[in-house]
PDB file of C-alpha atoms in Angstrom:
ATOM      1  CA  MET A   1     -10.960  10.070 -13.815  1.00 53.00           C
ATOM      2  CA  ASP A   2      -9.807   6.474 -13.319  1.00 75.00           C
ATOM      3  CA  GLN A   3     -12.729   5.176 -15.402  1.00 82.00           C
ATOM      4  CA  HIS A   4     -11.817   7.547 -18.220  1.00 85.00           C
ATOM      5  CA  LEU A   5      -8.208   6.325 -18.107  1.00 86.00           C
ATOM      6  CA  GLN A   6      -9.304   2.680 -18.137  1.00 86.00           C
ATOM      7  CA  VAL A   7     -11.400   3.295 -21.243  1.00 89.00           C
ATOM      8  CA  PHE A   8      -8.584   5.235 -22.913  1.00 87.00           C
ATOM      9  CA  VAL A   9      -6.014   2.489 -22.222  1.00 89.00           C
ATOM     10  CA  ALA A  10      -8.377  -0.161 -23.585  1.00 90.00           C
ATOM     11  CA  VAL A  11      -8.932   1.797 -26.816  1.00 89.00           C
ATOM     12  CA  ALA A  12      -5.193   2.472 -27.179  1.00 90.00           C
ATOM     13  CA  GLU A  13      -4.305  -1.199 -26.733  1.00 89.00           C
ATOM     14  CA  LYS A  14      -7.137  -2.629 -28.829  1.00 87.00           C
ATOM     15  CA  ARG A  15      -6.783   0.129 -31.468  1.00 87.00           C
ATOM     16  CA  ASN A  16     -10.487  -0.199 -31.998  1.00 87.00           C
ATOM     17  CA  PHE A  17     -13.524   1.315 -30.258  1.00 88.00           C
ATOM     18  CA  SER A  18     -15.716  -1.752 -30.766  1.00 87.00           C
ATOM     19  CA  ARG A  19     -13.186  -4.220 -29.368  1.00 87.00           C
ATOM     20  CA  ALA A  20     -12.510  -1.904 -26.404  1.00 87.00           C
ATOM     21  CA  ALA A  21     -16.233  -1.642 -25.719  1.00 88.00           C
ATOM     22  CA  GLU A  22     -16.553  -5.438 -25.826  1.00 87.00           C
ATOM     23  CA  GLU A  23     -13.675  -5.886 -23.375  1.00 86.00           C
ATOM     24  CA  LEU A  24     -15.093  -3.285 -20.986  1.00 84.00           C
ATOM     25  CA  HIS A  25     -18.685  -4.559 -21.328  1.00 83.00           C
ATOM     26  CA  MET A  26     -19.799  -1.132 -22.522  1.00 85.00           C
ATOM     27  CA  THR A  27     -21.539   0.222 -25.589  1.00 88.00           C
ATOM     28  CA  GLN A  28     -19.428   1.808 -28.313  1.00 86.00           C
ATOM     29  CA  PRO A  29     -21.152   5.226 -27.918  1.00 87.00           C
ATOM     30  CA  SER A  30     -20.284   5.153 -24.204  1.00 87.00           C
ATOM     31  CA  VAL A  31     -16.632   4.457 -25.011  1.00 87.00           C
ATOM     32  CA  SER A  32     -16.609   7.315 -27.525  1.00 88.00           C
ATOM     33  CA  GLN A  33     -18.122   9.636 -24.925  1.00 89.00           C
ATOM     34  CA  TYR A  34     -15.464   8.764 -22.337  1.00 87.00           C
ATOM     35  CA  ILE A  35     -12.702   9.445 -24.870  1.00 89.00           C
ATOM     36  CA  ARG A  36     -14.300  12.748 -25.901  1.00 89.00           C
ATOM     37  CA  MET A  37     -14.563  13.848 -22.239  1.00 89.00           C
ATOM     38  CA  LEU A  38     -10.928  12.920 -21.592  1.00 88.00           C
ATOM     39  CA  GLU A  39      -9.777  14.866 -24.654  1.00 88.00           C
ATOM     40  CA  GLU A  40     -11.804  17.852 -23.452  1.00 89.00           C
ATOM     41  CA  LYS A  41     -10.166  17.526 -20.037  1.00 88.00           C
ATOM     42  CA  PHE A  42      -6.666  17.722 -21.584  1.00 90.00           C
ATOM     43  CA  GLY A  43      -7.698  20.224 -24.227  1.00 91.00           C
ATOM     44  CA  THR A  44      -6.311  18.239 -27.159  1.00 91.00           C
ATOM     45  CA  LYS A  45      -6.957  15.224 -29.338  1.00 90.00           C
ATOM     46  CA  LEU A  46      -5.320  12.026 -28.074  1.00 90.00           C
ATOM     47  CA  LEU A  47      -6.177   9.617 -30.882  1.00 90.00           C
ATOM     48  CA  GLU A  48      -5.917   9.601 -34.657  1.00 89.00           C
ATOM     49  CA  ARG A  49      -9.059   8.060 -36.141  1.00 85.00           C
ATOM     50  CA  THR A  50      -9.752   6.772 -39.640  1.00 80.00           C
ATOM     51  CA  ASN A  51     -12.120   4.150 -41.030  1.00 76.00           C
ATOM     52  CA  LYS A  52      -9.254   1.641 -40.860  1.00 75.00           C
ATOM     53  CA  TYR A  53      -7.511   2.317 -37.563  1.00 78.00           C
ATOM     54  CA  VAL A  54      -7.346   4.142 -34.237  1.00 88.00           C
ATOM     55  CA  ARG A  55      -3.885   5.028 -32.947  1.00 89.00           C
ATOM     56  CA  LEU A  56      -2.191   7.300 -30.444  1.00 92.00           C
ATOM     57  CA  ASN A  57      -0.820  10.678 -31.448  1.00 92.00           C
ATOM     58  CA  LYS A  58       2.064  12.310 -29.552  1.00 91.00           C
ATOM     59  CA  ALA A  59      -0.198  13.643 -26.798  1.00 92.00           C
ATOM     60  CA  GLY A  60      -1.938  10.286 -26.593  1.00 90.00           C
ATOM     61  CA  GLU A  61       1.375   8.483 -26.096  1.00 91.00           C
ATOM     62  CA  ILE A  62       2.142  10.712 -23.108  1.00 92.00           C
ATOM     63  CA  VAL A  63      -1.290  10.138 -21.550  1.00 90.00           C
ATOM     64  CA  TYR A  64      -1.106   6.378 -22.219  1.00 90.00           C
ATOM     65  CA  HIS A  65       2.304   6.050 -20.539  1.00 89.00           C
ATOM     66  CA  HIS A  66       1.190   7.842 -17.376  1.00 88.00           C
ATOM     67  CA  ALA A  67      -2.282   6.269 -17.396  1.00 88.00           C
ATOM     68  CA  LYS A  68      -0.668   2.829 -17.090  1.00 87.00           C
ATOM     69  CA  GLU A  69       1.285   4.033 -14.053  1.00 85.00           C
ATOM     70  CA  ILE A  70      -1.762   5.679 -12.458  1.00 85.00           C
ATOM     71  CA  LEU A  71      -3.977   2.622 -12.947  1.00 82.00           C
ATOM     72  CA  GLY A  72      -1.205   0.443 -11.513  1.00 82.00           C
ATOM     73  CA  LEU A  73      -1.128   2.634  -8.412  1.00 80.00           C
ATOM     74  CA  TYR A  74      -4.931   2.489  -8.112  1.00 79.00           C
ATOM     75  CA  THR A  75      -4.804  -1.316  -8.174  1.00 77.00           C
ATOM     76  CA  LYS A  76      -1.971  -1.456  -5.646  1.00 74.00           C
ATOM     77  CA  THR A  77      -3.737   0.989  -3.298  1.00 76.00           C
ATOM     78  CA  GLN A  78      -6.982  -0.985  -3.455  1.00 72.00           C
ATOM     79  CA  THR A  79      -5.102  -4.199  -2.756  1.00 69.00           C
ATOM     80  CA  LEU A  80      -3.367  -2.674   0.266  1.00 69.00           C
ATOM     81  CA  ILE A  81      -6.737  -1.576   1.656  1.00 71.00           C
ATOM     82  CA  ASP A  82      -8.165  -5.052   1.047  1.00 64.00           C
ATOM     83  CA  ASP A  83      -5.190  -6.493   2.891  1.00 62.00           C
ATOM     84  CA  LEU A  84      -6.372  -4.852   6.082  1.00 61.00           C
ATOM     85  CA  MET A  85      -8.698  -7.860   6.175  1.00 59.00           C
ATOM     86  CA  ASN A  86      -5.518 -10.000   6.017  1.00 60.00           C
ATOM     87  CA  GLN A  87      -6.575 -11.988   2.986  1.00 67.00           C
ATOM     88  CA  ALA A  88      -4.257 -13.034   0.175  1.00 76.00           C
ATOM     89  CA  LYS A  89      -6.447 -12.625  -2.871  1.00 80.00           C
ATOM     90  CA  GLY A  90      -6.837 -10.718  -6.095  1.00 83.00           C
ATOM     91  CA  PRO A  91      -4.322  -9.817  -8.805  1.00 89.00           C
ATOM     92  CA  LEU A  92      -0.551 -10.169  -8.415  1.00 93.00           C
ATOM     93  CA  SER A  93       1.624  -9.073 -11.342  1.00 95.00           C
ATOM     94  CA  ILE A  94       4.973 -10.880 -11.506  1.00 96.00           C
ATOM     95  CA  GLY A  95       7.882 -10.258 -13.859  1.00 96.00           C
ATOM     96  CA  ALA A  96      10.909 -12.464 -14.455  1.00 94.00           C
ATOM     97  CA  SER A  97      13.863 -12.723 -16.790  1.00 88.00           C
ATOM     98  CA  TYR A  98      13.716 -15.574 -19.293  1.00 85.00           C
ATOM     99  CA  THR A  99      15.605 -18.369 -17.526  1.00 87.00           C
ATOM    100  CA  PHE A 100      13.845 -17.968 -14.181  1.00 90.00           C
ATOM    101  CA  GLY A 101      10.472 -17.208 -15.738  1.00 92.00           C
ATOM    102  CA  GLU A 102      10.479 -20.159 -18.126  1.00 90.00           C
ATOM    103  CA  TYR A 103      12.152 -22.875 -16.060  1.00 90.00           C
ATOM    104  CA  VAL A 104      11.588 -22.115 -12.358  1.00 90.00           C
ATOM    105  CA  LEU A 105       8.498 -19.949 -11.845  1.00 93.00           C
ATOM    106  CA  PRO A 106       5.893 -22.328 -13.346  1.00 92.00           C
ATOM    107  CA  ARG A 107       6.460 -24.819 -10.513  1.00 90.00           C
ATOM    108  CA  ILE A 108       6.349 -22.065  -7.889  1.00 93.00           C
ATOM    109  CA  LEU A 109       3.147 -20.599  -9.360  1.00 94.00           C
ATOM    110  CA  ALA A 110       1.531 -24.040  -9.221  1.00 93.00           C
ATOM    111  CA  LYS A 111       2.299 -24.250  -5.497  1.00 91.00           C
ATOM    112  CA  LEU A 112       1.051 -20.688  -5.002  1.00 92.00           C
ATOM    113  CA  HIS A 113      -2.274 -21.523  -6.651  1.00 91.00           C
ATOM    114  CA  LYS A 114      -2.662 -24.672  -4.560  1.00 91.00           C
ATOM    115  CA  THR A 115      -2.069 -22.794  -1.297  1.00 87.00           C
ATOM    116  CA  TYR A 116      -3.817 -19.523  -2.201  1.00 88.00           C
ATOM    117  CA  PRO A 117      -6.494 -20.299  -4.809  1.00 91.00           C
ATOM    118  CA  ASP A 118      -7.981 -16.775  -4.597  1.00 88.00           C
ATOM    119  CA  LEU A 119      -4.765 -15.190  -5.822  1.00 90.00           C
ATOM    120  CA  GLU A 120      -4.685 -14.218  -9.505  1.00 91.00           C
ATOM    121  CA  PRO A 121      -1.022 -14.155 -10.610  1.00 93.00           C
ATOM    122  CA  ALA A 122      -0.103 -12.763 -14.032  1.00 94.00           C
ATOM    123  CA  LEU A 123       3.387 -13.478 -15.353  1.00 95.00           C
ATOM    124  CA  THR A 124       5.427 -11.260 -17.682  1.00 95.00           C
ATOM    125  CA  ILE A 125       8.725 -12.591 -19.051  1.00 93.00           C
ATOM    126  CA  GLY A 126      11.367 -10.286 -20.518  1.00 89.00           C
ATOM    127  CA  ASN A 127      14.948  -9.133 -20.202  1.00 82.00           C
ATOM    128  CA  THR A 128      16.177  -7.476 -17.005  1.00 82.00           C
ATOM    129  CA  ALA A 129      15.807  -3.918 -18.348  1.00 82.00           C
ATOM    130  CA  LYS A 130      12.199  -4.491 -19.394  1.00 87.00           C
ATOM    131  CA  ILE A 131      11.193  -6.076 -16.068  1.00 91.00           C
ATOM    132  CA  ALA A 132      12.887  -3.296 -14.073  1.00 89.00           C
ATOM    133  CA  HIS A 133      11.075  -0.630 -16.116  1.00 89.00           C
ATOM    134  CA  LEU A 134       7.698  -2.283 -15.537  1.00 92.00           C
ATOM    135  CA  VAL A 135       8.323  -2.538 -11.785  1.00 92.00           C
ATOM    136  CA  THR A 136       9.475   1.091 -11.637  1.00 89.00           C
ATOM    137  CA  SER A 137       6.343   2.256 -13.477  1.00 87.00           C
ATOM    138  CA  HIS A 138       4.045   0.285 -11.129  1.00 86.00           C
ATOM    139  CA  GLN A 139       2.952  -2.107 -13.889  1.00 90.00           C
ATOM    140  CA  LEU A 140       4.490  -5.072 -12.051  1.00 93.00           C
ATOM    141  CA  ASP A 141       4.368  -5.775  -8.312  1.00 92.00           C
ATOM    142  CA  ILE A 142       7.612  -7.735  -8.250  1.00 95.00           C
ATOM    143  CA  GLY A 143      10.429  -8.811 -10.555  1.00 95.00           C
ATOM    144  CA  ILE A 144      13.041 -11.583 -10.453  1.00 94.00           C
ATOM    145  CA  VAL A 145      16.018 -10.528 -12.561  1.00 89.00           C
ATOM    146  CA  GLU A 146      19.549 -11.634 -13.424  1.00 81.00           C
ATOM    147  CA  GLY A 147      22.798 -10.130 -12.233  1.00 67.00           C
ATOM    148  CA  ASN A 148      23.890  -8.013  -9.275  1.00 62.00           C
ATOM    149  CA  PHE A 149      21.154  -5.535 -10.032  1.00 65.00           C
ATOM    150  CA  LYS A 150      21.359  -1.962  -8.726  1.00 72.00           C
ATOM    151  CA  ASP A 151      18.731   0.758  -9.105  1.00 73.00           C
ATOM    152  CA  LYS A 152      18.159   3.669  -6.732  1.00 75.00           C
ATOM    153  CA  GLN A 153      14.434   3.696  -7.542  1.00 80.00           C
ATOM    154  CA  LEU A 154      13.907   0.070  -6.564  1.00 87.00           C
ATOM    155  CA  TYR A 155      14.274  -2.147  -3.524  1.00 88.00           C
ATOM    156  CA  VAL A 156      16.706  -4.931  -4.440  1.00 88.00           C
ATOM    157  CA  GLU A 157      17.229  -8.201  -2.541  1.00 87.00           C
ATOM    158  CA  ASP A 158      19.757 -10.899  -3.446  1.00 86.00           C
ATOM    159  CA  PHE A 159      17.716 -14.024  -3.998  1.00 86.00           C
ATOM    160  CA  ALA A 160      19.396 -17.100  -5.509  1.00 87.00           C
ATOM    161  CA  GLU A 161      22.396 -18.340  -7.464  1.00 86.00           C
ATOM    162  CA  ASP A 162      22.180 -20.035 -10.836  1.00 88.00           C
ATOM    163  CA  TYR A 163      25.004 -22.301 -11.987  1.00 90.00           C
ATOM    164  CA  MET A 164      26.007 -22.287 -15.652  1.00 92.00           C
ATOM    165  CA  VAL A 165      27.354 -25.416 -17.362  1.00 94.00           C
ATOM    166  CA  VAL A 166      28.641 -26.311 -20.844  1.00 95.00           C
ATOM    167  CA  VAL A 167      26.498 -29.010 -22.451  1.00 96.00           C
ATOM    168  CA  ALA A 168      26.746 -31.158 -25.549  1.00 96.00           C
ATOM    169  CA  SER A 169      25.048 -34.063 -27.294  1.00 96.00           C
ATOM    170  CA  PRO A 170      25.627 -37.453 -25.583  1.00 96.00           C
ATOM    171  CA  ASP A 171      27.463 -38.525 -28.766  1.00 94.00           C
ATOM    172  CA  HIS A 172      29.933 -35.622 -28.694  1.00 95.00           C
ATOM    173  CA  GLU A 173      33.552 -36.726 -28.361  1.00 93.00           C
ATOM    174  CA  PHE A 174      34.141 -34.324 -25.438  1.00 94.00           C
ATOM    175  CA  VAL A 175      31.544 -36.202 -23.365  1.00 93.00           C
ATOM    176  CA  ARG A 176      33.585 -39.429 -23.543  1.00 88.00           C
ATOM    177  CA  ARG A 177      36.728 -37.773 -22.125  1.00 88.00           C
ATOM    178  CA  ASP A 178      37.665 -38.395 -18.481  1.00 85.00           C
ATOM    179  CA  GLY A 179      39.564 -35.155 -17.867  1.00 88.00           C
ATOM    180  CA  TYR A 180      38.996 -31.484 -18.573  1.00 91.00           C
ATOM    181  CA  ILE A 181      38.759 -30.318 -22.181  1.00 92.00           C
ATOM    182  CA  ALA A 182      41.664 -28.139 -23.351  1.00 91.00           C
ATOM    183  CA  THR A 183      40.767 -24.502 -23.941  1.00 89.00           C
ATOM    184  CA  ARG A 184      42.271 -24.702 -27.453  1.00 90.00           C
ATOM    185  CA  GLU A 185      39.736 -27.389 -28.366  1.00 93.00           C
ATOM    186  CA  LEU A 186      36.878 -25.387 -26.871  1.00 94.00           C
ATOM    187  CA  GLU A 187      37.892 -22.381 -28.949  1.00 94.00           C
ATOM    188  CA  GLU A 188      37.722 -24.429 -32.153  1.00 94.00           C
ATOM    189  CA  GLU A 189      34.223 -25.755 -31.411  1.00 95.00           C
ATOM    190  CA  MET A 190      30.952 -24.503 -32.868  1.00 96.00           C
ATOM    191  CA  TRP A 191      29.152 -22.602 -30.084  1.00 96.00           C
ATOM    192  CA  ILE A 192      25.368 -22.278 -30.033  1.00 97.00           C
ATOM    193  CA  VAL A 193      24.653 -18.961 -28.327  1.00 95.00           C
ATOM    194  CA  ARG A 194      21.730 -16.680 -27.495  1.00 90.00           C
ATOM    195  CA  GLU A 195      21.306 -13.355 -29.251  1.00 86.00           C
ATOM    196  CA  LEU A 196      23.179 -10.261 -28.079  1.00 82.00           C
ATOM    197  CA  GLY A 197      21.405  -8.576 -25.192  1.00 74.00           C
ATOM    198  CA  SER A 198      20.208 -11.738 -23.454  1.00 78.00           C
ATOM    199  CA  GLY A 199      21.437 -12.640 -19.971  1.00 79.00           C
ATOM    200  CA  THR A 200      22.612 -16.055 -21.129  1.00 86.00           C
ATOM    201  CA  ARG A 201      24.646 -14.505 -23.965  1.00 88.00           C
ATOM    202  CA  GLU A 202      26.210 -12.080 -21.467  1.00 85.00           C
ATOM    203  CA  ALA A 203      27.156 -15.026 -19.239  1.00 87.00           C
ATOM    204  CA  THR A 204      28.622 -16.868 -22.247  1.00 92.00           C
ATOM    205  CA  GLU A 205      30.804 -13.919 -23.236  1.00 91.00           C
ATOM    206  CA  LYS A 206      31.955 -13.599 -19.626  1.00 89.00           C
ATOM    207  CA  MET A 207      32.866 -17.288 -19.588  1.00 91.00           C
ATOM    208  CA  PHE A 208      34.858 -16.937 -22.825  1.00 93.00           C
ATOM    209  CA  GLU A 209      36.797 -14.081 -21.233  1.00 91.00           C
ATOM    210  CA  GLU A 210      37.432 -15.937 -17.979  1.00 89.00           C
ATOM    211  CA  ILE A 211      38.865 -19.075 -19.623  1.00 90.00           C
ATOM    212  CA  GLY A 212      40.710 -17.064 -22.267  1.00 91.00           C
ATOM    213  CA  ILE A 213      39.088 -18.115 -25.534  1.00 92.00           C
ATOM    214  CA  SER A 214      37.505 -16.271 -28.457  1.00 94.00           C
ATOM    215  CA  PRO A 215      35.589 -18.764 -30.624  1.00 94.00           C
ATOM    216  CA  GLU A 216      35.041 -17.688 -34.217  1.00 92.00           C
ATOM    217  CA  ARG A 217      32.357 -20.245 -35.027  1.00 94.00           C
ATOM    218  CA  LYS A 218      28.997 -19.315 -33.498  1.00 95.00           C
ATOM    219  CA  ILE A 219      25.349 -19.881 -34.307  1.00 95.00           C
ATOM    220  CA  ASN A 220      22.951 -17.308 -32.816  1.00 93.00           C
ATOM    221  CA  VAL A 221      19.646 -18.788 -31.673  1.00 92.00           C
ATOM    222  CA  GLY A 222      16.719 -16.794 -30.300  1.00 85.00           C
ATOM    223  CA  SER A 223      15.585 -19.034 -27.448  1.00 88.00           C
ATOM    224  CA  THR A 224      17.045 -21.418 -24.882  1.00 91.00           C
ATOM    225  CA  GLN A 225      14.657 -24.184 -25.952  1.00 92.00           C
ATOM    226  CA  SER A 226      15.896 -23.927 -29.541  1.00 94.00           C
ATOM    227  CA  ILE A 227      19.510 -23.990 -28.353  1.00 96.00           C
ATOM    228  CA  LYS A 228      18.880 -27.234 -26.480  1.00 96.00           C
ATOM    229  CA  GLU A 229      17.354 -28.842 -29.562  1.00 96.00           C
ATOM    230  CA  VAL A 230      20.247 -27.730 -31.780  1.00 96.00           C
ATOM    231  CA  VAL A 231      22.816 -29.038 -29.293  1.00 97.00           C
ATOM    232  CA  GLU A 232      20.950 -32.342 -28.956  1.00 96.00           C
ATOM    233  CA  GLU A 233      21.299 -32.755 -32.730  1.00 95.00           C
ATOM    234  CA  GLY A 234      25.074 -32.497 -32.356  1.00 94.00           C
ATOM    235  CA  LEU A 235      25.561 -29.179 -34.173  1.00 95.00           C
ATOM    236  CA  GLY A 236      27.659 -27.640 -31.396  1.00 96.00           C
ATOM    237  CA  ILE A 237      28.034 -26.964 -27.684  1.00 97.00           C
ATOM    238  CA  SER A 238      26.539 -24.290 -25.440  1.00 97.00           C
ATOM    239  CA  LEU A 239      26.690 -22.662 -22.004  1.00 95.00           C
ATOM    240  CA  LEU A 240      23.287 -22.911 -20.325  1.00 95.00           C
ATOM    241  CA  SER A 241      21.712 -22.545 -16.904  1.00 92.00           C
ATOM    242  CA  GLN A 242      21.429 -25.717 -14.844  1.00 91.00           C
ATOM    243  CA  TRP A 243      17.761 -24.775 -14.356  1.00 90.00           C
ATOM    244  CA  ALA A 244      17.182 -24.862 -18.107  1.00 92.00           C
ATOM    245  CA  VAL A 245      18.726 -28.306 -18.681  1.00 94.00           C
ATOM    246  CA  GLN A 246      17.600 -30.296 -15.636  1.00 91.00           C
ATOM    247  CA  LYS A 247      15.110 -32.389 -17.595  1.00 92.00           C
ATOM    248  CA  GLU A 248      17.511 -33.062 -20.498  1.00 95.00           C
ATOM    249  CA  LEU A 249      20.336 -34.068 -18.129  1.00 95.00           C
ATOM    250  CA  LYS A 250      18.006 -36.410 -16.253  1.00 93.00           C
ATOM    251  CA  ASN A 251      16.779 -38.023 -19.485  1.00 95.00           C
ATOM    252  CA  GLY A 252      20.273 -38.261 -20.955  1.00 95.00           C
ATOM    253  CA  ASP A 253      19.478 -36.014 -23.918  1.00 96.00           C
ATOM    254  CA  LEU A 254      22.324 -33.637 -22.976  1.00 96.00           C
ATOM    255  CA  LYS A 255      25.601 -34.147 -21.120  1.00 95.00           C
ATOM    256  CA  ILE A 256      27.859 -31.759 -19.206  1.00 95.00           C
ATOM    257  CA  ILE A 257      31.343 -31.155 -20.597  1.00 93.00           C
ATOM    258  CA  LYS A 258      34.131 -30.828 -18.048  1.00 91.00           C
ATOM    259  CA  VAL A 259      35.593 -27.332 -18.358  1.00 90.00           C
ATOM    260  CA  LYS A 260      38.130 -26.075 -15.820  1.00 87.00           C
ATOM    261  CA  GLY A 261      36.699 -23.198 -13.791  1.00 83.00           C
ATOM    262  CA  LEU A 262      33.088 -24.209 -14.427  1.00 85.00           C
ATOM    263  CA  PRO A 263      30.355 -24.204 -13.399  1.00 85.00           C
ATOM    264  CA  PHE A 264      30.300 -20.552 -12.383  1.00 81.00           C
ATOM    265  CA  SER A 265      27.371 -18.804 -10.790  1.00 84.00           C
ATOM    266  CA  ARG A 266      25.326 -15.713 -11.516  1.00 85.00           C
ATOM    267  CA  GLN A 267      23.125 -13.891  -9.049  1.00 85.00           C
ATOM    268  CA  PHE A 268      19.362 -13.462  -9.272  1.00 89.00           C
ATOM    269  CA  SER A 269      17.671 -10.609  -7.418  1.00 89.00           C
ATOM    270  CA  ILE A 270      14.146  -9.699  -6.337  1.00 92.00           C
ATOM    271  CA  ILE A 271      13.089  -6.133  -7.152  1.00 93.00           C
ATOM    272  CA  THR A 272      10.065  -4.213  -5.861  1.00 92.00           C
ATOM    273  CA  GLN A 273       9.019  -0.576  -6.133  1.00 84.00           C
ATOM    274  CA  THR A 274       7.858   0.093  -2.579  1.00 74.00           C
ATOM    275  CA  PRO A 275       8.500  -1.165   0.967  1.00 70.00           C
ATOM    276  CA  PHE A 276       4.739  -1.554   1.462  1.00 70.00           C
ATOM    277  CA  GLN A 277       3.837  -5.142   0.675  1.00 77.00           C
ATOM    278  CA  THR A 278       0.372  -6.391  -0.034  1.00 80.00           C
ATOM    279  CA  LYS A 279      -0.637  -9.660   1.588  1.00 82.00           C
ATOM    280  CA  SER A 280      -0.518 -11.257  -1.853  1.00 86.00           C
ATOM    281  CA  LEU A 281       3.046 -10.061  -2.449  1.00 89.00           C
ATOM    282  CA  GLU A 282       4.080 -11.118   1.038  1.00 87.00           C
ATOM    283  CA  VAL A 283       2.912 -14.708   0.633  1.00 89.00           C
ATOM    284  CA  PHE A 284       4.478 -14.928  -2.839  1.00 93.00           C
ATOM    285  CA  LYS A 285       7.851 -13.694  -1.565  1.00 91.00           C
ATOM    286  CA  ASN A 286       7.681 -16.088   1.371  1.00 89.00           C
ATOM    287  CA  LEU A 287       7.100 -18.946  -1.076  1.00 90.00           C
ATOM    288  CA  LEU A 288      10.003 -17.756  -3.243  1.00 91.00           C
ATOM    289  CA  TYR A 289      12.381 -17.829  -0.277  1.00 88.00           C
ATOM    290  CA  LYS A 290      11.005 -21.152   0.888  1.00 85.00           C
ATOM    291  CA  GLU A 291      11.741 -22.626  -2.545  1.00 82.00           C
ATOM    292  CA  ARG A 292      15.163 -20.939  -2.753  1.00 73.00           C
ATOM    293  CA  LEU A 293      17.076 -23.999  -1.597  1.00 57.00           C
ATOM    294  CA  SER A 294      15.576 -26.120  -4.358  1.00 60.00           C
ATOM    295  CA  VAL A 295      16.027 -23.503  -7.100  1.00 58.00           C
ATOM    296  CA  GLY A 296      19.403 -22.200  -5.994  1.00 52.00           C
ATOM    297  CA  GLY A 297      20.997 -25.538  -6.506  1.00 47.00           C
ATOM    298  CA  ALA A 298      24.347 -26.907  -5.492  1.00 39.00           C
ATOM    299  CA  GLU A 299      27.377 -27.049  -7.713  1.00 40.00           C
ATOM    300  CA  VAL A 300      26.832 -29.414 -10.604  1.00 39.00           C
ATOM    301  CA  GLU A 301      29.258 -32.316 -10.667  1.00 40.00           C
TER     302      GLU A 301
END
């Protein structure tokens, strides 16, 4: 049955029998036969086929969703059995929210590869809700997410703190001030913010509330990298993670504005679906905790 599900998932994701056959190193007639046998097993059609496309119908969507979970469990079970030989090798699926995934994990993955070259990590970056869903459905082995995360279906461990700072262009008048910037002046500034729903935007709104301001002038930008570039050009100021701006602060491309009550911290957590850890997951978590001191950071002056 697992082979039938693998073929079905490939066809569903490629939306094409030929491309699925190529990926699976099979012939197209063999792929068609597997799909036909699976449809016979369930007693219904799972795919809509025309000369132009192949796509899931309602029944197919149900089978696809659960097939991904089942195949994830197959992979995890096989890995656990392999771990009886006490070897850290094979696939390891890692999920992370944007800030951690884009600015911290690449360095950690480089160290992981150097120490355990037989490991095959795959990284998925998304918001906290997406990563939690993928861990819950066995499509990810581990997730690193923002906030004091709680979920009865998952094992949650507090991991590290991230400090948030307000940054501006080196030429901004606030940068040349010796003391703290008045909240009235901050409220009148143009703020460069992430889109609604992002962890950084949530932290920004929380900061506004804590210092008692409600800026009317905002520019919504879809990525942290774009925010940094806009701020560097002097179009406004922004609240960003210290992890995201380390390079720019070191090079002098951005400067920290002194705001009373900042920096403040937000919690990052590790989430897993099961207490049973593969050897691969164990060594990755050990490396995460070993690197925690360097990624957690101290308060930014």
